[in-house]
PDB file of C-alpha atoms in Angstrom:
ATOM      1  CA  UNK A 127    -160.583 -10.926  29.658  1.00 54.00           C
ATOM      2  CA  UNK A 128    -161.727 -10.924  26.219  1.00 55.00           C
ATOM      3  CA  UNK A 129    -165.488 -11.873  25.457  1.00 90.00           C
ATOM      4  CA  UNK A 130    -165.300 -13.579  22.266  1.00 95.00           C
ATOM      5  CA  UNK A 131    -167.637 -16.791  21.565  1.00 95.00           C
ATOM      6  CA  UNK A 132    -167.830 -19.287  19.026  1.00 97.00           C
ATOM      7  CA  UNK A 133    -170.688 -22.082  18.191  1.00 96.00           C
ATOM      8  CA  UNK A 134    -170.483 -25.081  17.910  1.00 96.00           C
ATOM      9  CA  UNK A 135    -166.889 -25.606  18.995  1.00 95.00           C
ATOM     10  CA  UNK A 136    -167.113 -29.055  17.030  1.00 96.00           C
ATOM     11  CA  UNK A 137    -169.446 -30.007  14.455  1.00 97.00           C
ATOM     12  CA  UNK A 138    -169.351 -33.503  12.372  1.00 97.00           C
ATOM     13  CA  UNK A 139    -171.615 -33.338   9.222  1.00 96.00           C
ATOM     14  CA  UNK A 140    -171.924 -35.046   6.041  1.00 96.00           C
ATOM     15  CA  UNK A 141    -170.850 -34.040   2.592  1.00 97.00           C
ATOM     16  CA  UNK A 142    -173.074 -31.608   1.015  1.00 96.00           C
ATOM     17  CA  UNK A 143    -174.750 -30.132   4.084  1.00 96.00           C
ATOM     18  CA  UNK A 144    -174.932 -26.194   4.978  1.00 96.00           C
ATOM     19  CA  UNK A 145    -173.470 -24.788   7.765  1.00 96.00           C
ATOM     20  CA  UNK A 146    -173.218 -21.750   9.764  1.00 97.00           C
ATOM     21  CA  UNK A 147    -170.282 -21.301  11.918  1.00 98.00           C
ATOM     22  CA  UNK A 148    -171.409 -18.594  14.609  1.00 98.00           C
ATOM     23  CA  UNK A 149    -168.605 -15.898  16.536  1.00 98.00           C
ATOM     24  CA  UNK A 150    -170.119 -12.978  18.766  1.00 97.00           C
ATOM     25  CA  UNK A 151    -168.062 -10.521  20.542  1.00 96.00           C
ATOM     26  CA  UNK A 152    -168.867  -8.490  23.448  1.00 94.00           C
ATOM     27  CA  UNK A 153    -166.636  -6.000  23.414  1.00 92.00           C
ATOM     28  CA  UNK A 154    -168.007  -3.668  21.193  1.00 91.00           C
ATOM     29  CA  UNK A 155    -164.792  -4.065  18.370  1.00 92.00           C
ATOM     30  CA  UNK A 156    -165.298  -3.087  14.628  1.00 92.00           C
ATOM     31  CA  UNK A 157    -163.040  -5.152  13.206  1.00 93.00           C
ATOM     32  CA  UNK A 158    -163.847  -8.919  13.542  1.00 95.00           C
ATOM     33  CA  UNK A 159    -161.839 -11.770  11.195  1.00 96.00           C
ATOM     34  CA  UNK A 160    -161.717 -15.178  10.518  1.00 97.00           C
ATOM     35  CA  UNK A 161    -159.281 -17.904  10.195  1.00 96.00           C
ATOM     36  CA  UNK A 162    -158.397 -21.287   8.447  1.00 96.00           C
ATOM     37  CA  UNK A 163    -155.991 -23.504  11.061  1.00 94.00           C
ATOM     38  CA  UNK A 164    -154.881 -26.756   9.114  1.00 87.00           C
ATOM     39  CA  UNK A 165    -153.595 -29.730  10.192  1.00 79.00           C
ATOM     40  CA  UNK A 166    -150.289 -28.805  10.773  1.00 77.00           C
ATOM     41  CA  UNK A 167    -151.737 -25.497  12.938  1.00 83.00           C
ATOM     42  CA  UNK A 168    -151.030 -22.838  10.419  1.00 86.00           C
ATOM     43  CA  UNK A 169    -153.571 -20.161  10.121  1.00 91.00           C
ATOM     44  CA  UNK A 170    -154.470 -18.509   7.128  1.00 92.00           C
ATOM     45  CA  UNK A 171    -156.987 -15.500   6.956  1.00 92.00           C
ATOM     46  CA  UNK A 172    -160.065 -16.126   5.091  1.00 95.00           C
ATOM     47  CA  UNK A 173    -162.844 -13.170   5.760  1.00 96.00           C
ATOM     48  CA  UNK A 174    -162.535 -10.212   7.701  1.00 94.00           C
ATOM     49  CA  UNK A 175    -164.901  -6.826   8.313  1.00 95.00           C
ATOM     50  CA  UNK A 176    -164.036  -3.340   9.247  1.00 91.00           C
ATOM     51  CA  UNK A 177    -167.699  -2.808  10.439  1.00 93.00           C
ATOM     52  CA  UNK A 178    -171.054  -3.235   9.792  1.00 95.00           C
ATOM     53  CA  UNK A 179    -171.939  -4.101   6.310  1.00 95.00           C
ATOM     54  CA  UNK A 180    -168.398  -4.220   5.384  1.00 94.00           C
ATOM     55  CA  UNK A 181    -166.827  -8.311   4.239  1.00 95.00           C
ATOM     56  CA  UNK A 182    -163.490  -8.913   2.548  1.00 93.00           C
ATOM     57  CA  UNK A 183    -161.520 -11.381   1.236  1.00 92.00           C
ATOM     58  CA  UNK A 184    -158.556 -12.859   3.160  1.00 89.00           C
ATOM     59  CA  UNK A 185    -155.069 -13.993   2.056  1.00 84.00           C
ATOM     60  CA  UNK A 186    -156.782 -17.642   1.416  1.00 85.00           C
ATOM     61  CA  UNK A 187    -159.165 -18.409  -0.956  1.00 85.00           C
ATOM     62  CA  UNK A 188    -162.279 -19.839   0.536  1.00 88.00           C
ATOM     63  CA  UNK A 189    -165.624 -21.197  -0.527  1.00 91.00           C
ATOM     64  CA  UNK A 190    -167.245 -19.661   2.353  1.00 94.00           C
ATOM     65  CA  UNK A 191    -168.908 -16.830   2.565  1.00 95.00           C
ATOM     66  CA  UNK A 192    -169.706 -14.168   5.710  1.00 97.00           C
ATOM     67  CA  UNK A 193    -172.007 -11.338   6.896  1.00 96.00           C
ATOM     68  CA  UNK A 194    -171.886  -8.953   9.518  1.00 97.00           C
ATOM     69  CA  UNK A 195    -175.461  -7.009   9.742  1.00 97.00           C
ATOM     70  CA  UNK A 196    -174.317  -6.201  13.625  1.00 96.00           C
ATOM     71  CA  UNK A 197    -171.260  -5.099  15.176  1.00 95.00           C
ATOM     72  CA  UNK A 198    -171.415  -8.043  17.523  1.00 96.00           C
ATOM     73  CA  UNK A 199    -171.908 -10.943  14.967  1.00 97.00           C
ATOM     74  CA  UNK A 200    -170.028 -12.322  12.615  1.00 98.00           C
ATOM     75  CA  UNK A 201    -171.128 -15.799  11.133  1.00 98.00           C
ATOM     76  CA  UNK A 202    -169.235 -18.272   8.258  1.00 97.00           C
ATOM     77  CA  UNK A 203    -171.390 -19.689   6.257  1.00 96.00           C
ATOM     78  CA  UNK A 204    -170.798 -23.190   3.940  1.00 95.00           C
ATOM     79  CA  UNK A 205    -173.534 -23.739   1.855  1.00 95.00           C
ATOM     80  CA  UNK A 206    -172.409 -27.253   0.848  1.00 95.00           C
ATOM     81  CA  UNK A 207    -169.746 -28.293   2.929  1.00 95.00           C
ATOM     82  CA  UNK A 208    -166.980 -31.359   1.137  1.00 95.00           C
ATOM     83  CA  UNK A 209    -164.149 -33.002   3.103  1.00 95.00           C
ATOM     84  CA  UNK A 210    -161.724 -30.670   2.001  1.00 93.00           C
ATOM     85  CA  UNK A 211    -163.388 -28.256   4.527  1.00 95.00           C
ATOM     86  CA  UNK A 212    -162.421 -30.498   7.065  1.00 95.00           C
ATOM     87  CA  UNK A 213    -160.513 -28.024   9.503  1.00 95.00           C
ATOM     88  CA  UNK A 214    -160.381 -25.746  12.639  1.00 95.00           C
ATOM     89  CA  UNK A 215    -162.146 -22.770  11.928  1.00 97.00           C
ATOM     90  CA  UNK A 216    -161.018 -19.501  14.252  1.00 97.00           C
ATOM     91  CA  UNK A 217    -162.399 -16.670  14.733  1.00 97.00           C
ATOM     92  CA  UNK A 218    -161.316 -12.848  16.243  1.00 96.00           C
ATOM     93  CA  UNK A 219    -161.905  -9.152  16.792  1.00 95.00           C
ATOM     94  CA  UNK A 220    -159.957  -6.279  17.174  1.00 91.00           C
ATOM     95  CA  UNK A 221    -160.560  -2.505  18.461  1.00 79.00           C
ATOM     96  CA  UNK A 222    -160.256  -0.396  15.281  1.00 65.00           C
ATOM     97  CA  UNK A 223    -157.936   1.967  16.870  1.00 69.00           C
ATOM     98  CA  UNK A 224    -155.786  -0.401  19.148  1.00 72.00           C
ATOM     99  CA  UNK A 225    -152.653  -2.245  17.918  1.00 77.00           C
ATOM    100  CA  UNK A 226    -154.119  -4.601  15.984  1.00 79.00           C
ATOM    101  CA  UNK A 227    -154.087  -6.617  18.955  1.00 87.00           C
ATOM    102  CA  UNK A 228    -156.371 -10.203  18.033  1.00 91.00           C
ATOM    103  CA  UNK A 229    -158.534 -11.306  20.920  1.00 93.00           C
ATOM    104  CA  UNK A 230    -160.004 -15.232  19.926  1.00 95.00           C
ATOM    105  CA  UNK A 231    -162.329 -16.981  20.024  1.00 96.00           C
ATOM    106  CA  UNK A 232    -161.997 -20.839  21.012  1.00 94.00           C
ATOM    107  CA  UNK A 233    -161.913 -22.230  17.585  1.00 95.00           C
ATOM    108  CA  UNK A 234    -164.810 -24.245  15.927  1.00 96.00           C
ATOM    109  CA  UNK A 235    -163.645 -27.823  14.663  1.00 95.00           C
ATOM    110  CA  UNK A 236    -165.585 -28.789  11.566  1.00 96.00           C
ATOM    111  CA  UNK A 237    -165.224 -32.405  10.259  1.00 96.00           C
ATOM    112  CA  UNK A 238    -166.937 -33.490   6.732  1.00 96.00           C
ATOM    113  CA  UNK A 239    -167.546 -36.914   5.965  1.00 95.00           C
TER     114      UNK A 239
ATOM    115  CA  UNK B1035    -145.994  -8.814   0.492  1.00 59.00           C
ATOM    116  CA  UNK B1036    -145.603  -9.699   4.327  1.00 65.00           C
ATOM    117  CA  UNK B1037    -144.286 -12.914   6.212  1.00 86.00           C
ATOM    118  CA  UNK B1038    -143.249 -14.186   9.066  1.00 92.00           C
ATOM    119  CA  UNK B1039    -140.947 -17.042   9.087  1.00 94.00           C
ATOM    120  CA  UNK B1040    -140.623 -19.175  12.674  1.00 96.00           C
ATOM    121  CA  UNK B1041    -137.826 -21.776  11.293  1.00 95.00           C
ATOM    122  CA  UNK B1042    -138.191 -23.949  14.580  1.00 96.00           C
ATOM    123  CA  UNK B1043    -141.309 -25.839  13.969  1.00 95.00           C
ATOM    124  CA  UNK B1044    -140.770 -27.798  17.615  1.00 97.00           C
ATOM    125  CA  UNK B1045    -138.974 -27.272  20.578  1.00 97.00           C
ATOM    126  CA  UNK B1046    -138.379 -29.050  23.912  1.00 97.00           C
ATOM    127  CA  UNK B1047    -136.475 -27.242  27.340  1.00 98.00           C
ATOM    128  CA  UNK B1048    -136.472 -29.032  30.427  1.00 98.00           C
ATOM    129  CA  UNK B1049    -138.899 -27.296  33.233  1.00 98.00           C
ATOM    130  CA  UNK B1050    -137.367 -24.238  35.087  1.00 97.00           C
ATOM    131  CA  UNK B1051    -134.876 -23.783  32.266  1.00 98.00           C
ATOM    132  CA  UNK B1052    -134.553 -21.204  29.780  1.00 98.00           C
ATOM    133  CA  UNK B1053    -135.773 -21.288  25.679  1.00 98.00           C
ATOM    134  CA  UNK B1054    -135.970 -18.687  23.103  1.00 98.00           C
ATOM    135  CA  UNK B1055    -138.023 -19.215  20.417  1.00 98.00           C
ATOM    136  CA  UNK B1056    -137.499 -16.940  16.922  1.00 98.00           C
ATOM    137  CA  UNK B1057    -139.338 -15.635  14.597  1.00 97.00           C
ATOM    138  CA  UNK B1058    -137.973 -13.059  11.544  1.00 96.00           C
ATOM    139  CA  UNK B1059    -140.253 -11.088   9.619  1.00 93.00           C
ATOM    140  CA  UNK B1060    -140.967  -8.479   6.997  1.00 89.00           C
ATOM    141  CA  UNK B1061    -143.397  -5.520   6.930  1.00 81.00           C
ATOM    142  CA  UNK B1062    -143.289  -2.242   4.318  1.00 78.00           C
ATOM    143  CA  UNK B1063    -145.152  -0.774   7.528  1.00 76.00           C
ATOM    144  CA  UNK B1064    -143.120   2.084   9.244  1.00 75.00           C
ATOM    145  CA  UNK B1065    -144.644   1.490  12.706  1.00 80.00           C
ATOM    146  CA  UNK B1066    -145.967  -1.639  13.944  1.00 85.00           C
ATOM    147  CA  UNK B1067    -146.376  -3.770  16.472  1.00 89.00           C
ATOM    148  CA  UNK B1068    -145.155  -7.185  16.441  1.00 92.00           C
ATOM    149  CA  UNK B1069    -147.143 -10.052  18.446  1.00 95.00           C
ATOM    150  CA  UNK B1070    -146.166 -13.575  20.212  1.00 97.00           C
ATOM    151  CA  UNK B1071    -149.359 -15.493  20.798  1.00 97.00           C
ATOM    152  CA  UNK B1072    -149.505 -18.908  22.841  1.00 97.00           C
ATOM    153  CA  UNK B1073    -152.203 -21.715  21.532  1.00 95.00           C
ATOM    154  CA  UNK B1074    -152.406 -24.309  24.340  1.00 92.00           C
ATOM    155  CA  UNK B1075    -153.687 -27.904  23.098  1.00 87.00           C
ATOM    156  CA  UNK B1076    -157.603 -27.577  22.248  1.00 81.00           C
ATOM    157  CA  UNK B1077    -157.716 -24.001  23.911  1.00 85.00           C
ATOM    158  CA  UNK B1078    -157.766 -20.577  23.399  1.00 90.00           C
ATOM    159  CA  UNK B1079    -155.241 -18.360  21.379  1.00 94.00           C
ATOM    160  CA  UNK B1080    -153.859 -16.010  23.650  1.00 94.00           C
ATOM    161  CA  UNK B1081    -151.633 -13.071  23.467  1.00 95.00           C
ATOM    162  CA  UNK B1082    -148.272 -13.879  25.293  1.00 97.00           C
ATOM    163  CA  UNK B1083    -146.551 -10.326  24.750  1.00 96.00           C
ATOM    164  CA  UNK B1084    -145.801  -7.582  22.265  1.00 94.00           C
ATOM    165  CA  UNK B1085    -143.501  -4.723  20.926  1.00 94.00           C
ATOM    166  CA  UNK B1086    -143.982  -1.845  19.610  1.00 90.00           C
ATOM    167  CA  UNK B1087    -141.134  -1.366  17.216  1.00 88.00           C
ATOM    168  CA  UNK B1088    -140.584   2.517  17.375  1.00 86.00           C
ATOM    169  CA  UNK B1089    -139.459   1.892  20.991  1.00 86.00           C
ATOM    170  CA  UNK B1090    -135.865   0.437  21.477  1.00 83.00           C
ATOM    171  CA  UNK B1091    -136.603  -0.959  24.868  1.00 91.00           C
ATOM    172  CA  UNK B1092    -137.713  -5.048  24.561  1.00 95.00           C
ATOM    173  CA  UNK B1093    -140.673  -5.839  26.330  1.00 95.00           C
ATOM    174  CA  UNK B1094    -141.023  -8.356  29.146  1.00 96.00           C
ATOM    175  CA  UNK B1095    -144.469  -9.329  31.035  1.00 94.00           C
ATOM    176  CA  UNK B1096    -143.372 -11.464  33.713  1.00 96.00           C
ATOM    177  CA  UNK B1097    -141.165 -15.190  32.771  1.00 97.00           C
ATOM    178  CA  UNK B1098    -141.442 -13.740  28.959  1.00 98.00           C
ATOM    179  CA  UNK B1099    -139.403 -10.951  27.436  1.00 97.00           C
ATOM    180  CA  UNK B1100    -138.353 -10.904  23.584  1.00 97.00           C
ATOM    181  CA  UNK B1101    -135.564  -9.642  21.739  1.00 96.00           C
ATOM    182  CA  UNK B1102    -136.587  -7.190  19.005  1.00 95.00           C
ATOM    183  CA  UNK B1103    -133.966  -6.504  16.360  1.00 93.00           C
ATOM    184  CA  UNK B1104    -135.507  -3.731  13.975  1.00 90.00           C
ATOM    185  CA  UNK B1105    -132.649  -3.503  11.962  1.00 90.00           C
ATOM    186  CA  UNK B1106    -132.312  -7.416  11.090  1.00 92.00           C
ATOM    187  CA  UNK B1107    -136.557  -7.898  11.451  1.00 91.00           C
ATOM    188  CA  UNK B1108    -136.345 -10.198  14.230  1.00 94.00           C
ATOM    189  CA  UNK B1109    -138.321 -10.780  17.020  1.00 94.00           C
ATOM    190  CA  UNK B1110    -137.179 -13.557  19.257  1.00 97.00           C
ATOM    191  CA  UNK B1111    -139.288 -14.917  22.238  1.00 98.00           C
ATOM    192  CA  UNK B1112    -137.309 -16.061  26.012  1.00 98.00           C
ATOM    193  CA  UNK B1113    -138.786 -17.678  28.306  1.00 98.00           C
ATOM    194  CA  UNK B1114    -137.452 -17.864  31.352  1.00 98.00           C
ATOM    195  CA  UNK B1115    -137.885 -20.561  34.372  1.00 98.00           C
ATOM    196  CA  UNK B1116    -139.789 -22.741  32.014  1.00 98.00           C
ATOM    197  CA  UNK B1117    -143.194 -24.521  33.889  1.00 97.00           C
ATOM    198  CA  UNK B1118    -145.239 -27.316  32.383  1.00 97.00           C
ATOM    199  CA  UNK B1119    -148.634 -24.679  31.555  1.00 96.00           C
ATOM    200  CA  UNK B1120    -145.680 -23.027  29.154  1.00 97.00           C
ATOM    201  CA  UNK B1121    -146.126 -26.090  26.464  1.00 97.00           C
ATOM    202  CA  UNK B1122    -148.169 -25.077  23.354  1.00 97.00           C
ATOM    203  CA  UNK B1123    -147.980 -23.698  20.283  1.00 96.00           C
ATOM    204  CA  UNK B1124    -146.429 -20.189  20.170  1.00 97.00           C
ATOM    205  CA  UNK B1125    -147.176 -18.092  17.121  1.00 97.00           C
ATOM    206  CA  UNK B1126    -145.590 -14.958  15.795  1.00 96.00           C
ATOM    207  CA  UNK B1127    -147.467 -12.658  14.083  1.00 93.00           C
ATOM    208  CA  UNK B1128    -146.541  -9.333  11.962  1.00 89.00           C
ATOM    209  CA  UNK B1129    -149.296  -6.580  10.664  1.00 83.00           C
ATOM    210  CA  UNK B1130    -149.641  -5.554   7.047  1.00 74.00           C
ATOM    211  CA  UNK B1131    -151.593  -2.753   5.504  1.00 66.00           C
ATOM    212  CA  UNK B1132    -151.146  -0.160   8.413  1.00 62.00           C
ATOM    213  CA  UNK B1133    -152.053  -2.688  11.119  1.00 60.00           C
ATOM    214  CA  UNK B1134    -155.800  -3.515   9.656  1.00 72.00           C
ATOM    215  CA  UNK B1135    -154.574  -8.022   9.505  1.00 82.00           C
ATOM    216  CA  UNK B1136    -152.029  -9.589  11.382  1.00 87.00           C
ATOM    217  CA  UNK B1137    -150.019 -12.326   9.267  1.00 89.00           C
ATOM    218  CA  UNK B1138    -148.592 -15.587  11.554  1.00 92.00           C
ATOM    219  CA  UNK B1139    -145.759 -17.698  10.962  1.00 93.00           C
ATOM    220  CA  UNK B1140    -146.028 -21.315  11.000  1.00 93.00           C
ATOM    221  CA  UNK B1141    -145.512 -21.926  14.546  1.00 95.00           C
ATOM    222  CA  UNK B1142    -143.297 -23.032  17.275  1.00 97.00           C
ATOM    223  CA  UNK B1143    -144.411 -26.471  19.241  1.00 96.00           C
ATOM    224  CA  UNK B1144    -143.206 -26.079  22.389  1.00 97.00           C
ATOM    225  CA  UNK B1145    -142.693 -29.163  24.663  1.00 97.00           C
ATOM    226  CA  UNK B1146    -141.878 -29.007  28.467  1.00 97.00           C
ATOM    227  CA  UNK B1147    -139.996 -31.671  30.076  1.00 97.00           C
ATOM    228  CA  UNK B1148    -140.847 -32.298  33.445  1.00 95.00           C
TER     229      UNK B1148
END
């Protein structure tokens, strides 16, 4: 069972707000990621981290930013969220040595007014 | 670059019966593995099954085997004896850059018919 966690799992705020988007993991993984699931359930990578200290860029541009100071935690951050960030927000973690095997989280929805 | 194309964006089977669902990618990576992954309505993505694609022999866990083509880069997903926890979305996913992301298709809505 994979030990993954995600807060809040649904968040309405209004335009212009910042938020933090929160995903822990207690399985000890290096590798953590997070994705973009529109509307029509796609998902499109946004941020991932080999490790401690270490962010990229995914495949989708994003206005968001992340951190990972621990192994465990890996929050989003919006610091002025718009409508157009209106989406679900997932994220995951992967052993660095396994088969690139995802484990998720349960998804945070975020709505913007 | 990598994709993964699922070109059945919903399908239906009647419960107890058979459905594959495909899914065709492409990867520059020389070994891989290759990933089905099951989203239920407002839950959990979950890992459904996966191949390896150095080994020849197609993988089944339980009512789900696929049907892994190396040669043609396709990766087809059977389930058998269909039940009504089976409808969700069902996403294939490939890895790029030696396994360090996994890239999903667009998704396969499945719908069980009771």
């Amino acid at each position: 069972e994979a030990d993954i966690y995600q807060t809040p799992r649904y968040l309405v705020i209004g335009t212009g707000k910042k938020i933090t988007l929160e995903c822990s993991q207690t399985m000890g993984h290096d590798k953590m990621y997070w994705y973009q699931q529109d509307p029509g359930m796609e998902l499109h990578l946004i941020h991932y981290s080999y490790g401690v200290n270490s962010t990229e860029k995914g495949d989708l541009s994003s206005e968001s930013t992340v951190s990972r100071i621990r192994t465990e935690h890996f929050p989003l951050t919006l610091e002025s969220a718009r409508p157009s960030h209106t989406s679900q927000y997932l994220c995951a973690s992967s052993d660095w040595a396994s088969t690139g095997e995802l484990f998720f989280g349960e998804g945070s929805r975020l709505t913007v007014l | 670059a990598q994709t993964v194309t699922q070109s059945q964006p919903e399908m239906s089977v009647q419960e107890a019966e058979t459905v594959t669902l495909s899914c065709t990618y492409d990867t520059s990576e020389s070994d891989y593995y290759l990933f089905w992954y099951k989203q239920p309505p407002s839950r959990q993505m979950i890992l459904v099954i996966r191949q390896e694609a150095y080994k020849q022999q197609n993988a089944t866990e339980n009512r789900f085997s696929v049907n892994f083509q190396k040669a043609a880069k396709s990766f087809s997903l059977k389930i058998s004896d269909s039940q009504l926890g089976d409808a969700a979305m069902y996403f294939c996913a490939c890895p790029n850059f030696g396994n360090e992301k996994l890239t999903f298709g667009t998704g396969t809505r499945l719908t069980i018919i009771p």
